[in-house]
CSV table of C-alpha atoms and ligand atoms in Angstrom, one decimal:
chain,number,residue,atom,x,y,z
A,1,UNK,CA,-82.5,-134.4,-62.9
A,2,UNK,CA,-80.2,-135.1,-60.0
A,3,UNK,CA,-77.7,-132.9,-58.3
A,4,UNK,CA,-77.8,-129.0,-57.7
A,5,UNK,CA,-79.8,-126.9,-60.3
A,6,UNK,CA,-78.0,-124.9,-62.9
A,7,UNK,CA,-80.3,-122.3,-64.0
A,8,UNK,CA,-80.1,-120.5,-67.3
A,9,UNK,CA,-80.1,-116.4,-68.0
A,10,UNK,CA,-80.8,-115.2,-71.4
A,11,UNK,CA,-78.2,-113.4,-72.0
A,12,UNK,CA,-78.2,-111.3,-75.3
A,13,UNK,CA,-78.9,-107.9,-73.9
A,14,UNK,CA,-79.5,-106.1,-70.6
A,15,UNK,CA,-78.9,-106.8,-66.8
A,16,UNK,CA,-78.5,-110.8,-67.1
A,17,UNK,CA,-75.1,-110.6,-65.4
A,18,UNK,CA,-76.8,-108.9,-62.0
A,19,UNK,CA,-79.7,-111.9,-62.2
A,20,UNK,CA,-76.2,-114.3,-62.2
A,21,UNK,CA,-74.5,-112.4,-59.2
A,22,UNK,CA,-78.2,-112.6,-57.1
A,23,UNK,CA,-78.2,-116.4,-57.9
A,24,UNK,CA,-75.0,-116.8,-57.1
A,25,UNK,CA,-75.6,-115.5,-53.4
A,26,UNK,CA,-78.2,-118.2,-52.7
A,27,UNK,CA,-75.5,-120.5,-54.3
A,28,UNK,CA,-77.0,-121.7,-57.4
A,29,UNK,CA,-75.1,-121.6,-60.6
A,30,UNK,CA,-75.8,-120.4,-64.2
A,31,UNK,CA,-75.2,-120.5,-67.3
A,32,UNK,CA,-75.7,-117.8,-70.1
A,33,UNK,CA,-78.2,-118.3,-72.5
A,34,UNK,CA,-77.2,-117.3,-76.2
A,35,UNK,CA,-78.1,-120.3,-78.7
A,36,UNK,CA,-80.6,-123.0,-78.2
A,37,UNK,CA,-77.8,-125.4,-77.0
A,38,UNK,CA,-77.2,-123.8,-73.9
A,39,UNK,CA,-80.7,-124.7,-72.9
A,40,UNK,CA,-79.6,-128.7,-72.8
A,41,UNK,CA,-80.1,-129.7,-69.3
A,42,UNK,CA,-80.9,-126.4,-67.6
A,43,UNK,CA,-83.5,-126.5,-64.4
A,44,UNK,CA,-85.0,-123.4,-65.0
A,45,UNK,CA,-84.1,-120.3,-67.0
A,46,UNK,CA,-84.5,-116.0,-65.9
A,47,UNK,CA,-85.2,-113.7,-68.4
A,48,UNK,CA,-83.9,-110.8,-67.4
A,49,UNK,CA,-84.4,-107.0,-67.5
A,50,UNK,CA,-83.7,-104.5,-70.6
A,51,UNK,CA,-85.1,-103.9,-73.5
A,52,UNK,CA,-87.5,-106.5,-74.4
A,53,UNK,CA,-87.9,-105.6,-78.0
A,54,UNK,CA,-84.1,-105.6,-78.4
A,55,UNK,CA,-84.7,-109.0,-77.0
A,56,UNK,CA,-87.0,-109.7,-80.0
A,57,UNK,CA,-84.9,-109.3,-82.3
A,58,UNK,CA,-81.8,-110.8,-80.8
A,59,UNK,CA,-83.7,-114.5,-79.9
A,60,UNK,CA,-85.0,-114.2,-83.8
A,61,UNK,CA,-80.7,-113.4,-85.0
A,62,UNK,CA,-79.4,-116.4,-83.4
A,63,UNK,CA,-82.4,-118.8,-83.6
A,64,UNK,CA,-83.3,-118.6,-80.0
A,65,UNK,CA,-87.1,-118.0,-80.7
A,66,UNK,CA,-88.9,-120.7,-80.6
A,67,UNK,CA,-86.7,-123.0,-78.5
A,68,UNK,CA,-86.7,-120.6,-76.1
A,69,UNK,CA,-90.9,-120.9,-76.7
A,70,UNK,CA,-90.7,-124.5,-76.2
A,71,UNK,CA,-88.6,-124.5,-72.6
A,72,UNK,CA,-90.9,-121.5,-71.1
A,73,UNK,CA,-93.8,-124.3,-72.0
A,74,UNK,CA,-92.1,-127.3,-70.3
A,75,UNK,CA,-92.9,-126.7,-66.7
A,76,UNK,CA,-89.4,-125.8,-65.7
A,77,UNK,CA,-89.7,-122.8,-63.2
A,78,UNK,CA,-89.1,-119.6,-64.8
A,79,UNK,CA,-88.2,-116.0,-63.4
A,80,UNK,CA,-89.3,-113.2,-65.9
A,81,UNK,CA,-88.0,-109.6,-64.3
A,82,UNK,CA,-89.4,-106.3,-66.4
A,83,UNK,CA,-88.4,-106.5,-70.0
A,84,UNK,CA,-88.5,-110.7,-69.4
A,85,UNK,CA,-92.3,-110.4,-68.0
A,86,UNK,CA,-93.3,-108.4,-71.5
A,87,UNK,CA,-91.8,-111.3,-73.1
A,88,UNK,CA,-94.1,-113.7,-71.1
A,89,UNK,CA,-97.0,-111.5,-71.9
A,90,UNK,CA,-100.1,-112.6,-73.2
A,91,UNK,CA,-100.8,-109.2,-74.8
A,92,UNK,CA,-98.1,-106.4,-74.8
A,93,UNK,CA,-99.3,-102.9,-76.1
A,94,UNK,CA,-98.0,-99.3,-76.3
A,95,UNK,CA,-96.5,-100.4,-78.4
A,96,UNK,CA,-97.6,-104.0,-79.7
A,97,UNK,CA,-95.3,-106.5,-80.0
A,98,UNK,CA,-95.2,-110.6,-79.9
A,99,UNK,CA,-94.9,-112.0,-77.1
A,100,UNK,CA,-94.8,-115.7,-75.5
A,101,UNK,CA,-98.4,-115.6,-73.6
A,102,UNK,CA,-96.7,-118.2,-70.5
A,103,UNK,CA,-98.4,-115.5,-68.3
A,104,UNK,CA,-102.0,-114.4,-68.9
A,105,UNK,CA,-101.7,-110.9,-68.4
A,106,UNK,CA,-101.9,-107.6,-71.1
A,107,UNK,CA,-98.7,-105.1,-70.3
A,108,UNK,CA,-98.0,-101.2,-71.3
A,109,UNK,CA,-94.3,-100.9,-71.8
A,110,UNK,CA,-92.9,-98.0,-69.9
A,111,UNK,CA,-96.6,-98.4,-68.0
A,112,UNK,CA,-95.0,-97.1,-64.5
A,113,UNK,CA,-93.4,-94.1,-66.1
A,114,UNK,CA,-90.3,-93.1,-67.8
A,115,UNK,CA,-86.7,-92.7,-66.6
A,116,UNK,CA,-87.4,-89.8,-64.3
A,117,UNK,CA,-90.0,-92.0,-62.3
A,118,UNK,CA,-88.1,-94.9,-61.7
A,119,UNK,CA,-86.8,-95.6,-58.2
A,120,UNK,CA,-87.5,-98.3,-55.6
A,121,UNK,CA,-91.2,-98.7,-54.3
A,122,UNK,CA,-92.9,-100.4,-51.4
A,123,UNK,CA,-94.8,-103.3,-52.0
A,124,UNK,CA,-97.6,-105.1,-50.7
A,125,UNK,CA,-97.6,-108.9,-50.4
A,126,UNK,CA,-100.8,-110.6,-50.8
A,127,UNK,CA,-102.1,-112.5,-47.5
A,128,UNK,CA,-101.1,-116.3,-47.0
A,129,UNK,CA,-98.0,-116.2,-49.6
A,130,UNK,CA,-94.8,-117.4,-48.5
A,131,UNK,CA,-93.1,-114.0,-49.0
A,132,UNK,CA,-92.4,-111.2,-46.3
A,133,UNK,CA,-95.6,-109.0,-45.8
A,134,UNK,CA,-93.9,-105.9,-47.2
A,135,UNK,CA,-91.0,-105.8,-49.6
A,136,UNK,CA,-89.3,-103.3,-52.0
A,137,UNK,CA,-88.9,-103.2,-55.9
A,138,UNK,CA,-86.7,-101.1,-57.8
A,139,UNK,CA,-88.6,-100.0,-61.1
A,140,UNK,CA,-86.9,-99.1,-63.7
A,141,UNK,CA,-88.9,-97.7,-67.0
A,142,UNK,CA,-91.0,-100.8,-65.9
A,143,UNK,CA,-94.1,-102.4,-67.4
A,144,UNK,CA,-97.7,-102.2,-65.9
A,145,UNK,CA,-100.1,-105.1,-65.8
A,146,UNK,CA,-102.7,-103.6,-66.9
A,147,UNK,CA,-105.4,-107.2,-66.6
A,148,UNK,CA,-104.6,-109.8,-65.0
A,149,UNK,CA,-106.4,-113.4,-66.7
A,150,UNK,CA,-108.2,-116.6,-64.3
A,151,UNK,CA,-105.1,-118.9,-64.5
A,152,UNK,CA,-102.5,-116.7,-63.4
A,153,UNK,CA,-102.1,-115.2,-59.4
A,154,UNK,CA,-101.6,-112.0,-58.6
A,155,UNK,CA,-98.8,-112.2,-55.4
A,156,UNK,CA,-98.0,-108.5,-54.6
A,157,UNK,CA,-99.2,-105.1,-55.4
A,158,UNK,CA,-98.1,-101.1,-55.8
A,159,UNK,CA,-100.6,-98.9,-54.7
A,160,UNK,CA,-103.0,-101.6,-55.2
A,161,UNK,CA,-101.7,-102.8,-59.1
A,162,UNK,CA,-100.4,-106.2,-59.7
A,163,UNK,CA,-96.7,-105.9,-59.9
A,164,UNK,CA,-95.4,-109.6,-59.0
A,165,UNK,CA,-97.6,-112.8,-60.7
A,166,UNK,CA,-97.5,-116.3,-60.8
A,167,UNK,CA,-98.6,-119.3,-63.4
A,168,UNK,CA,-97.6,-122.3,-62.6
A,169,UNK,CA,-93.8,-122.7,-62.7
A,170,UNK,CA,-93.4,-118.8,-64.5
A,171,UNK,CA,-93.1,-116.0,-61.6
A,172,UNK,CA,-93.1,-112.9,-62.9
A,173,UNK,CA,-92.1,-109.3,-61.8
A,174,UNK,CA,-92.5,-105.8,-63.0
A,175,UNK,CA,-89.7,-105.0,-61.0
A,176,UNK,CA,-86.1,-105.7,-60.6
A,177,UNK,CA,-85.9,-108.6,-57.3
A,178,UNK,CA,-82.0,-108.9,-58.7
A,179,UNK,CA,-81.0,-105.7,-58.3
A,180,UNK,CA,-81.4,-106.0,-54.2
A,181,UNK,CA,-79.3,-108.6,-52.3
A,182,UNK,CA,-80.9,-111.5,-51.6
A,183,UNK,CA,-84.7,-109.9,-52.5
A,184,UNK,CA,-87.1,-112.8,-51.5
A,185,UNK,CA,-88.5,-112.7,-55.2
A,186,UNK,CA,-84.7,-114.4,-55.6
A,187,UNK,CA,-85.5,-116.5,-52.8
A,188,UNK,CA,-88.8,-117.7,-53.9
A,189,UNK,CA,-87.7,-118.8,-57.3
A,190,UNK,CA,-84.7,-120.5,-55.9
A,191,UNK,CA,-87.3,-122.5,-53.5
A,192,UNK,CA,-89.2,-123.5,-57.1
A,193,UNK,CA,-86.1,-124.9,-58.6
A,194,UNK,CA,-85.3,-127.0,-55.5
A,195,UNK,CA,-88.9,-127.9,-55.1
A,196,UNK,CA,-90.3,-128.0,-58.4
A,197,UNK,CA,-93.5,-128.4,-56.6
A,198,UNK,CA,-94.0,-125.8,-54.1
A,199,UNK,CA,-96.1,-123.5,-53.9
A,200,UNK,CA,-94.6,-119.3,-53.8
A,201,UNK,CA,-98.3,-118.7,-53.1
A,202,UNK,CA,-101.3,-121.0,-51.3
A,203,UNK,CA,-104.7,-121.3,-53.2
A,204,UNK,CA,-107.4,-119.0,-51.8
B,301,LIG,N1,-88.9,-100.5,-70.8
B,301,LIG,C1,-88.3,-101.8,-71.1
B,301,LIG,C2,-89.1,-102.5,-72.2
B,301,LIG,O1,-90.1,-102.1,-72.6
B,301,LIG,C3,-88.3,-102.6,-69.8
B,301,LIG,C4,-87.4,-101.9,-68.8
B,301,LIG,C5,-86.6,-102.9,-67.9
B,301,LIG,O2,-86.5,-104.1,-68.2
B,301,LIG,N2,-86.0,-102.3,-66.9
B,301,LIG,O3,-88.7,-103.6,-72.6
């Protein structure tokens, strides 16, 4: 599709208006996600922070599950944040719940801790990735990849666990890149729209 990319945030619960504000300071425009017509002509979607089983039941109330399925599947990039990477799960546990499987990795909800241990973290990029070396996420009651599967990249670690992972055109983070101004995690996914073919991370 020509002309500047309008990204989608699902938008029935949580922090979708900070992942708006974060685009807009790279200068890409949104549009909130609520019924399966405002995912006509997007480039790419977010699915933001939350409470992803909240989410669940929300996308199944306004009929937003499965074409929601179908546009994760279609090769448009895809930024999944905390509550949005349990959606992309594979396999979600403590507890179980349905889940999309775009990334192939197994979650624990609430895997780095509860309220009193969230706070920002430093993270460690993997070598040869076009991200900074070192960055910072801000978890929040996050999610902890607990196994990461063959077709999906691991990009950046805390204290040596997976926290930021890649397949394909869906990057996914346990952490909250919108919540810090112009995070590269942003960045990154705002270089996938542009350049629905580069590469956030080089094969190894
Ligand atoms: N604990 C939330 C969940 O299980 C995720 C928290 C978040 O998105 N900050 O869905």
């Amino acid at each position: 599709m020509a002309g500047e990319p309008l990204v989608g945030v699902l938008a029935l619960q949580g922090d979708f208006a900070e992942h708006a504000q974060a685009l807009a300071a790279f200068g890409v425009a949104t549009r909130y996600v609520r019924r399966a017509r405002d995912l006509v002509g997007l480039s790419g979607i977010v699915l933001p922070g939350g409470e992803s089983s909240t989410m669940l039941k929300l996308l199944a109330i306004q009929d937003l599950e499965a074409p929601l399925g179908e546009f994760l599947r279609s090769g448009r990039p895809v930024l999944a944040t905390c509550a949005g990477l349990i959606l992309c799960a594979r396999k979600v546990v403590a507890p179980e719940q349905r889940s999309y499987g775009v990334l192939d990795i197994e979650v624990a909800r609430n895997g780095w801790g509860r309220q009193i241990a969230s706070g920002t973290f430093a993270l460690a990029v993997r070598p040869g990735k076009e991200l900074p070396t070192t960055m910072s996420g801000v978890f929040i009651r996050a999610p902890r990849i607990l196994g990461v599967g063959k077709g999906c990249e691991v990009l950046a670690t805390r204290d040596g666990e997976a926290v930021l992972v890649r397949q394909g055109a869906v990057l996914g983070a346990s952490f909250h890149p919108e919540l810090e101004f112009r995070h590269p995690v942003m960045e990154s996914f705002v270089r996938m729209l542009v350049q629905p073919h580069a590469q956030t991370a080089t094969s190894d």
